[in-house]
């Protein structure tokens, strides 16, 4: 007998051929499916083990850390509200990335797009809410100002993404390199705006941030949770619906999938690949821009700071990879990452205040990257030892290019 | 060396690809595995070469059952296989890939490896540049490279799954001579999966025939071709007369076009193709036929000259505009360009069916898929990913995907990997398109096919083209001389 599947056949099933056959077929099917379903869980389990080891090594009790994680994210309503406020920009940015990653575009530039969104929103605030002479003499109310903020954020970020797209389609610059450069430029530009003597820094201030936005540029909040705005939730749900429609209903979504799998074949089958590169990048940029707007307009922030994104763009890349580009999984995966981020901060501060143990500053990042690394490794190991049935003949070198982030 | 397959069975979901197959292979002999498309030939060979595991049954090498979990296991037992669809190689040069596939150090051996590779290339009379990038090679050259790589790994049983589909007549003769000498002089076992019965008769000593996943018979070769055909299909297959079609106005006018191929420049090609005509392009692999055809679809910019479609100047226009004017192109590499391996049949139709709506009408896509798949006799379900189809069925599917009512159809190796019966059937379908005024231009390495179906033949040799206006008394042999440069 040559296959491992046969060794699991029970003797009883061999004595009764008809029933036995179907039972062995179900068995084989389960054995086939099992690795696929267990992979992410095994990855997370491995990550937990490693995290526990890291904590032990840093002299912190993992049990206590777990309590902090819970306390920092889900214990009471205020924490939960904070968690949601962090979750929304992460989710909306990840949803945008679903489009580009499905199309096979490694939109690393999303971090810069998010920053440009934040700048765009601030720009709208300055134009329509703070200025004495708004453009065209428009005197928008609060709702109008906020709409302009979102529109400006989406447009500036989409423009930023378009640069990367055009560099790729016209200049032949890989979107990864273009993205890295544009991220750097966006960060520098943001810094220029708000740092010493920058045009958007209030005169006399030494803080690297703009002044607090006026009343009529603040998002409405829940009555009980002053740091959470329902608007971000509505907008994100809307974006979610749009992305789900694109990916599962529209013809365009199917084209993006085809491009991601084989761009050349897709082109020959009639897909306008170049146009779709541009479109998907722009849409993704617009969604990342919304994420940037959430960040600056957040009720407890309400200004453009030196680092408006807080790394959410990079985090979103991890989210979309772990969700294996599935739009419906994004809400869950981004939630897990929001918990890890928020909870990680609490673990850090908790140990410092209560136990006087100073954990490494980068602990939060370490937690996230460990999870990513382990899940990606688990997928790699799965593909190596349980190759999917319909795979092509094996290739000489192996797929392990995804583990260099974080 | 003696290899046996004992009671091999393999199912894929509802498909029984191999059912209780028992065969034996001796050293020093050349075997053919025959059978219609989807008969289970590739599946059986992949089991023998460790790429796939059987559901039941065993592979016995010199009396001992062996466990083959990966192609490397099989190579250790001396069994190596050349796959039907060439592997994806990383974007390295031929030499680098050659070294990477071998056990031992990567850095030290470069010089010896180069000598080794050059010696093999010379011995086989292959035309392969060690410093060329593998992803730039033609299908034929990739296959040559794969063969060399396997031989350098000291395999004793060499399985070739349709090795002659992409290579020129000269390359084929060289290959066959080498295969014969490997069997006669070195006692190797050669197993050839092929649909070309002439090749089988020329090369092989014995043939095993499969039909619908079962082993149905054995023949000693040479034997009359009709006996093999009857064993394969259970009946006699005959070529149909081609109905005459009246020729219409010019559809494609190529005026003094020059294209650059990797090795040579083809200068000043002029050709006028009329509605309802079939033009065959003959030439050795890489003589510029592929480039000319790509220039006629807007995939490649000619360096000089003009291309007119339906009387309209189209030189330098992009591919989508050609497609809009009713030009379709079927490339040779099915899974590399043309189809998307991991997408299902229905998804392919959903992608290509013309529609003004922004959403996919899955019901319509499913209905059309079912119809087309039935019409073109593709063995597969609407929900099967294309890469799970057998090679010949992928080809049929690619043909089924071509839209109706075309003005110009450009085909590269249209019957690549099709069994005799399906090749005839496909040509019947293609020729029927002429009645709607479709012009057909096709490339084929099989000169028989060109002679049989072309109204006119454009011969490529050494950067020049010659038009054969009246192929009535043209023979494949004569054509072989022309493409080899003998006038
Ligand atoms: N990975 C797979 N998943 C599902 N079905 C498969 C898979 N591989 C092969 N099949 C099915 O098994 C059958 C036999 O396929 P196989 O490739 O062995 O045919 P073949 O004899 O090589 O045909 P061809 O001459 O067209 O290459 C086909 O119906 C095919 O669709
Ligand atoms: Mg096959």
Coordinates of C-alpha atoms in Angstrom, one line a residue, chain A:
Chain A
X1 CA 0.0 0.0 0.0
X2 CA 1.5 3.3 -1.0
X3 CA -0.8 5.9 0.5
X4 CA -1.0 7.1 4.1
X5 CA -4.8 7.4 3.6
X6 CA -5.1 3.6 3.4
X7 CA -3.4 2.9 6.7
X8 CA -6.3 4.7 8.4
X9 CA -8.9 2.4 7.0
X10 CA -10.4 0.4 9.7
X11 CA -10.7 -3.4 9.3
X12 CA -14.4 -3.3 9.8
X13 CA -14.9 -1.1 6.8
X14 CA -13.0 -3.6 4.6
X15 CA -15.3 -6.4 5.4
X16 CA -18.3 -4.4 4.3
X17 CA -17.4 -3.1 0.9
X18 CA -20.2 -0.7 -0.1
X19 CA -20.6 1.1 3.3
X20 CA -16.9 0.8 3.9
X21 CA -16.0 2.4 0.6
X22 CA -18.0 5.5 1.3
X23 CA -16.8 5.7 4.8
X24 CA -13.2 5.5 3.7
X25 CA -14.0 8.2 1.2
X26 CA -15.4 10.5 3.9
X27 CA -12.3 9.7 6.0
X28 CA -10.0 10.6 3.2
X29 CA -11.9 13.8 2.6
X30 CA -11.7 14.7 6.3
X31 CA -8.0 13.9 6.3
X32 CA -7.6 16.2 3.3
X33 CA -9.6 19.0 4.8
X34 CA -8.2 18.8 8.3
X35 CA -4.8 20.4 7.7
X36 CA -6.4 23.3 5.9
X37 CA -8.9 24.0 8.7
X38 CA -6.5 23.5 11.6
X39 CA -3.6 25.5 10.1
X40 CA -4.5 29.0 11.4
X41 CA -5.3 27.6 14.9
X42 CA -2.0 25.7 15.1
X43 CA -0.2 28.9 14.0
X44 CA -2.0 30.9 16.8
X45 CA -1.2 28.1 19.3
X46 CA 2.4 28.2 18.4
X47 CA 2.4 32.0 18.7
X48 CA 0.9 31.8 22.2
X49 CA 3.6 29.4 23.3
X50 CA 6.3 31.7 22.0
X51 CA 4.7 34.8 23.6
X52 CA 4.5 33.0 26.9
X53 CA 8.2 32.2 26.6
X54 CA 9.1 35.8 25.8
X55 CA 7.1 37.0 28.8
X56 CA 8.8 34.5 31.1
X57 CA 12.1 35.6 29.8
X58 CA 11.2 39.2 30.4
X59 CA 10.3 38.2 34.0
X60 CA 6.6 38.8 33.6
X61 CA 3.9 36.3 34.6
X62 CA 2.0 35.2 31.5
X63 CA -1.2 34.7 33.6
X64 CA -1.1 38.3 34.7
X65 CA -0.3 39.3 31.1
X66 CA -3.4 37.5 30.0
X67 CA -5.5 39.4 32.6
X68 CA -4.1 42.7 31.4
X69 CA -4.9 41.8 27.8
X70 CA -8.5 41.2 28.8
X71 CA -8.6 44.2 31.0
X72 CA -7.1 46.4 28.4
X73 CA -9.6 45.5 25.7
X74 CA -12.8 43.9 26.7
X75 CA -13.4 44.2 30.4
X76 CA -15.6 47.3 30.6
X77 CA -17.6 49.3 28.2
X78 CA -15.1 52.2 28.0
X79 CA -12.3 49.8 27.0
X80 CA -14.6 48.2 24.5
X81 CA -15.4 51.5 23.0
X82 CA -11.7 52.4 22.7
X83 CA -11.1 49.0 21.1
X84 CA -13.8 49.7 18.5
X85 CA -12.3 53.2 17.8
X86 CA -9.0 51.5 17.0
X87 CA -10.7 48.6 15.1
X88 CA -12.6 50.8 12.6
X89 CA -9.6 52.5 10.8
X90 CA -7.8 49.1 10.7
X91 CA -10.8 47.4 9.2
X92 CA -11.5 50.0 6.6
X93 CA -7.9 50.1 5.4
X94 CA -7.7 46.3 5.3
X95 CA -10.9 46.2 3.2
X96 CA -9.3 48.5 0.7
X97 CA -6.2 46.2 0.6
X98 CA -8.4 43.2 -0.2
X99 CA -8.9 44.8 -3.7
X100 CA -5.2 45.3 -4.4
X101 CA -3.9 42.1 -2.9
X102 CA -6.6 40.1 -4.8
X103 CA -5.3 41.7 -8.0
X104 CA -1.8 40.6 -7.1
X105 CA -0.7 44.2 -6.2
X106 CA 1.5 44.4 -3.1
X107 CA 0.3 47.8 -2.0
X108 CA 2.9 48.5 0.6
X109 CA 2.3 52.2 0.0
X110 CA -1.0 51.9 2.0
X111 CA 0.7 53.4 5.1
X112 CA 1.5 56.6 3.1
X113 CA -2.0 56.6 1.6
X114 CA -3.4 56.5 5.1
X115 CA -1.2 59.4 6.1
X116 CA -2.2 61.4 3.1
X117 CA -5.9 60.7 4.0
X118 CA -5.2 62.2 7.4
X119 CA -3.6 65.2 5.8
X120 CA -6.5 65.5 3.4
X121 CA -9.0 65.5 6.2
X122 CA -7.1 68.2 8.1
X123 CA -6.9 70.2 4.9
X124 CA -10.7 70.1 4.6
X125 CA -11.0 71.2 8.2
X126 CA -8.7 74.2 7.6
X127 CA -10.5 75.1 4.4
X128 CA -14.1 74.8 5.5
X129 CA -14.2 75.0 9.3
X130 CA -11.2 77.1 10.4
X131 CA -10.9 79.6 7.6
X132 CA -12.7 82.9 7.8
X133 CA -13.2 82.9 4.0
X134 CA -14.1 79.3 3.0
X135 CA -13.8 78.5 -0.7
X136 CA -16.7 79.8 -2.8
X137 CA -18.0 81.4 0.4
X138 CA -19.5 78.1 1.4
X139 CA -20.6 78.0 5.0
X140 CA -21.1 74.4 5.6
X141 CA -22.6 73.2 8.9
X142 CA -20.9 70.5 10.9
X143 CA -22.3 67.7 8.7
X144 CA -21.1 69.4 5.6
X145 CA -17.6 69.9 7.0
X146 CA -17.4 66.3 8.0
X147 CA -18.5 65.1 4.6
X148 CA -15.9 67.3 3.0
X149 CA -13.3 65.9 5.4
X150 CA -14.1 62.3 4.3
X151 CA -14.2 63.3 0.6
X152 CA -10.9 65.2 0.8
X153 CA -9.3 62.3 2.7
X154 CA -10.4 59.8 0.2
X155 CA -9.3 61.9 -2.8
X156 CA -5.9 62.9 -1.5
X157 CA -5.1 59.3 -0.5
X158 CA -6.5 58.0 -3.8
X159 CA -4.2 60.5 -5.6
X160 CA -1.3 59.2 -3.6
X161 CA -2.1 55.6 -4.6
X162 CA -2.5 56.7 -8.2
X163 CA 1.1 57.8 -8.2
X164 CA 2.2 54.3 -7.3
X165 CA -0.2 52.8 -9.9
X166 CA 1.0 55.1 -12.7
X167 CA 4.7 54.5 -11.7
X168 CA 3.9 50.8 -12.1
X169 CA 1.9 50.8 -15.3
X170 CA 3.8 53.6 -17.1
X171 CA 7.2 53.6 -15.5
X172 CA 7.5 49.9 -14.8
X173 CA 8.3 50.6 -11.1
X174 CA 7.2 47.8 -9.0
X175 CA 4.5 48.9 -6.6
X176 CA 6.5 47.7 -3.6
X177 CA 9.4 50.0 -4.3
X178 CA 7.2 52.9 -5.3
X179 CA 5.1 52.3 -2.2
X180 CA 8.1 52.4 0.1
X181 CA 9.3 55.6 -1.4
X182 CA 5.9 57.2 -1.3
X183 CA 5.4 56.1 2.4
X184 CA 8.6 57.9 3.2
X185 CA 7.6 61.1 1.3
X186 CA 4.2 61.1 3.0
X187 CA 5.7 60.8 6.4
X188 CA 8.2 63.5 5.8
X189 CA 5.5 65.8 4.3
X190 CA 3.3 65.2 7.3
X191 CA 6.2 66.0 9.6
X192 CA 7.0 69.2 7.7
X193 CA 3.4 70.4 8.0
X194 CA 3.3 70.1 11.8
X195 CA 6.8 70.4 13.0
X196 CA 8.6 73.6 14.1
X197 CA 7.8 76.4 11.9
X198 CA 5.6 74.2 9.7
X199 CA 2.7 75.9 7.9
X200 CA 0.1 73.9 9.9
X201 CA 1.7 74.3 13.3
X202 CA -0.1 77.0 15.4
X203 CA 2.2 80.0 15.9
X204 CA 3.9 80.0 19.2
X205 CA 3.3 76.2 19.8
X206 CA 6.2 73.9 20.2
X207 CA 4.2 70.7 19.9
X208 CA 4.5 68.8 16.6
X209 CA 0.8 68.9 15.9
X210 CA -1.9 71.2 14.6
X211 CA -4.2 73.0 16.9
X212 CA -7.3 71.2 18.1
X213 CA -10.0 71.2 15.5
X214 CA -13.0 73.6 16.1
X215 CA -16.3 72.4 17.3
X216 CA -17.9 72.1 13.9
X217 CA -15.2 69.7 12.7
X218 CA -15.7 67.1 15.4
X219 CA -17.4 63.8 14.8
X220 CA -20.5 63.1 16.8
X221 CA -20.0 60.7 19.7
X222 CA -22.0 58.2 21.6
X223 CA -23.5 59.7 24.6
X224 CA -21.8 57.3 27.0
X225 CA -18.6 56.8 25.2
X226 CA -17.0 60.1 24.4
X227 CA -14.1 58.6 22.5
X228 CA -16.1 56.6 20.0
X229 CA -18.0 58.0 17.1
X230 CA -20.9 56.1 15.4
X231 CA -20.0 57.7 12.1
X232 CA -16.9 55.7 11.7
X233 CA -18.9 52.5 12.3
X234 CA -21.5 53.5 9.7
X235 CA -18.9 54.4 7.1
X236 CA -16.9 51.2 7.7
X237 CA -20.0 49.0 7.4
X238 CA -20.8 50.8 4.1
X239 CA -17.3 50.2 2.8
X240 CA -17.6 46.5 3.9
X241 CA -20.8 46.1 1.9
X242 CA -19.2 47.7 -1.1
X243 CA -16.1 45.5 -1.0
X244 CA -18.2 42.4 -0.4
X245 CA -20.3 43.3 -3.4
X246 CA -17.2 43.9 -5.5
X247 CA -15.6 40.7 -4.5
X248 CA -18.5 38.3 -4.6
X249 CA -21.0 39.8 -7.0
X250 CA -19.4 42.1 -9.5
X251 CA -17.7 41.2 -12.7
X252 CA -14.8 43.5 -11.8
X253 CA -14.1 41.4 -8.7
X254 CA -13.8 38.3 -10.8
X255 CA -11.4 40.2 -13.1
X256 CA -9.3 41.2 -10.1
X257 CA -9.1 37.6 -9.0
X258 CA -8.1 36.5 -12.5
X259 CA -5.4 39.1 -12.6
X260 CA -4.0 38.1 -9.3
X261 CA -3.7 34.5 -10.4
X262 CA -2.3 35.1 -13.9
X263 CA -2.1 38.6 -15.2
X264 CA -1.0 37.6 -18.6
X265 CA -3.8 35.0 -19.2
X266 CA -6.3 37.5 -17.7
X267 CA -5.2 40.1 -20.2
X268 CA -5.6 37.7 -23.1
X269 CA -9.0 36.7 -21.8
X270 CA -10.0 40.4 -22.3
X271 CA -9.4 41.9 -18.8
X272 CA -8.1 45.5 -19.0
X273 CA -5.3 44.8 -16.6
X274 CA -3.7 48.2 -16.7
X275 CA -6.9 50.0 -16.1
X276 CA -7.7 47.6 -13.2
X277 CA -4.3 48.2 -11.6
X278 CA -5.0 51.9 -11.6
X279 CA -8.6 51.5 -10.4
X280 CA -8.0 49.1 -7.6
X281 CA -5.1 51.1 -6.3
X282 CA -7.1 54.3 -6.4
X283 CA -10.1 52.6 -4.6
X284 CA -7.8 51.0 -2.0
X285 CA -6.2 54.4 -1.5
X286 CA -9.5 56.1 -1.0
X287 CA -10.4 53.5 1.7
X288 CA -7.1 53.9 3.4
X289 CA -7.7 57.6 3.3
X290 CA -11.0 57.1 5.2
X291 CA -9.0 55.3 7.8
X292 CA -6.7 58.3 8.0
X293 CA -9.6 60.6 8.4
X294 CA -10.9 58.4 11.3
X295 CA -7.6 58.8 12.9
X296 CA -7.4 62.6 12.9
X297 CA -11.1 63.2 13.5
X298 CA -11.3 60.8 16.4
X299 CA -13.0 62.7 19.2
X300 CA -10.1 62.3 21.6
X301 CA -7.5 63.4 19.0
X302 CA -9.2 65.9 16.7
X303 CA -5.9 67.2 15.3
X304 CA -3.1 66.2 12.9
X305 CA -0.3 64.7 14.9
X306 CA 3.3 63.8 13.9
X307 CA 2.3 60.2 13.3
X308 CA -1.4 60.1 12.5
X309 CA -1.3 56.5 11.3
X310 CA 0.2 54.8 14.2
X311 CA 1.3 52.0 11.9
X312 CA -2.2 51.0 11.1
X313 CA -1.4 50.8 7.4
X314 CA 1.4 48.2 7.9
X315 CA -0.9 46.4 10.4
X316 CA -3.6 46.2 7.7
X317 CA -1.2 44.5 5.3
X318 CA -0.8 41.7 7.9
X319 CA -4.5 41.6 8.4
X320 CA -5.3 41.1 4.8
X321 CA -2.6 38.4 4.3
X322 CA -3.8 36.5 7.3
X323 CA -7.4 36.8 6.1
X324 CA -6.0 35.3 2.9
X325 CA -7.7 38.3 1.0
X326 CA -11.2 37.2 2.0
X327 CA -13.4 40.3 2.5
X328 CA -15.7 38.5 4.9
X329 CA -12.9 37.5 7.2
X330 CA -11.5 41.0 7.4
X331 CA -13.8 42.2 10.3
X332 CA -12.7 39.2 12.5
X333 CA -9.0 39.2 11.7
X334 CA -8.8 43.0 12.1
X335 CA -10.6 42.7 15.4
X336 CA -8.0 40.1 16.7
X337 CA -5.3 42.5 15.7
X338 CA -7.0 45.4 17.3
X339 CA -7.2 43.4 20.5
X340 CA -3.5 42.5 20.3
X341 CA -2.5 46.1 19.8
X342 CA -4.6 47.6 22.4
X343 CA -4.1 44.8 24.9
X344 CA -0.4 44.8 24.2
X345 CA -0.2 48.4 25.3
X346 CA -2.0 47.6 28.4
X347 CA 0.3 44.7 29.2
X348 CA 3.2 47.0 28.8
X349 CA 1.9 49.8 31.0
X350 CA 0.4 47.3 33.5
X351 CA 3.6 45.6 34.2
X352 CA 5.4 48.9 34.5
X353 CA 3.0 50.5 37.0
X354 CA 1.9 47.5 39.0
X355 CA 5.1 45.4 39.1
X356 CA 7.8 47.8 38.1
X357 CA 8.8 45.5 35.3
X358 CA 9.9 47.4 32.2
X359 CA 9.0 45.3 29.2
X360 CA 10.6 46.0 25.9
X361 CA 8.9 48.9 24.1
X362 CA 8.4 46.9 21.0
X363 CA 6.5 44.2 22.8
X364 CA 3.2 45.0 21.0
X365 CA 4.9 44.6 17.6
X366 CA 6.6 41.4 18.8
X367 CA 3.2 40.0 19.8
X368 CA 1.6 40.8 16.4
X369 CA 4.5 39.7 14.3
X370 CA 4.8 36.4 16.2
X371 CA 1.2 35.6 15.4
X372 CA 1.7 36.5 11.8
X373 CA 5.0 34.6 11.5
X374 CA 3.5 31.5 13.1
X375 CA 0.4 31.5 11.0
X376 CA 2.3 32.0 7.8
X377 CA 4.7 29.3 8.9
X378 CA 1.8 27.0 9.6
X379 CA 0.5 27.6 6.1
X380 CA 3.9 27.0 4.6
X381 CA 4.3 23.8 6.5
X382 CA 0.8 22.7 5.4
X383 CA 1.7 23.3 1.8
X384 CA 4.9 21.5 2.2
X385 CA 3.6 18.4 3.9
X386 CA 0.0 18.3 2.7
X387 CA 0.0 19.8 -0.7
X388 CA -3.4 20.8 -2.0
X389 CA -4.7 18.1 -4.2
X390 CA -5.1 20.0 -7.4
X391 CA -1.7 21.6 -7.3
X392 CA 0.6 21.8 -10.2
X393 CA 3.8 19.7 -10.3
X394 CA 6.1 20.8 -7.6
X395 CA 8.5 23.7 -8.1
X396 CA 12.1 23.6 -7.2
X397 CA 12.1 26.4 -4.7
X398 CA 9.5 26.9 -2.1
X399 CA 7.0 29.6 -1.2
X400 CA 8.3 31.4 1.9
X401 CA 8.4 35.0 0.8
X402 CA 5.8 36.3 3.2
X403 CA 7.6 36.3 6.5
X404 CA 9.7 39.4 6.3
X405 CA 7.2 41.9 7.8
X406 CA 6.7 43.4 11.2

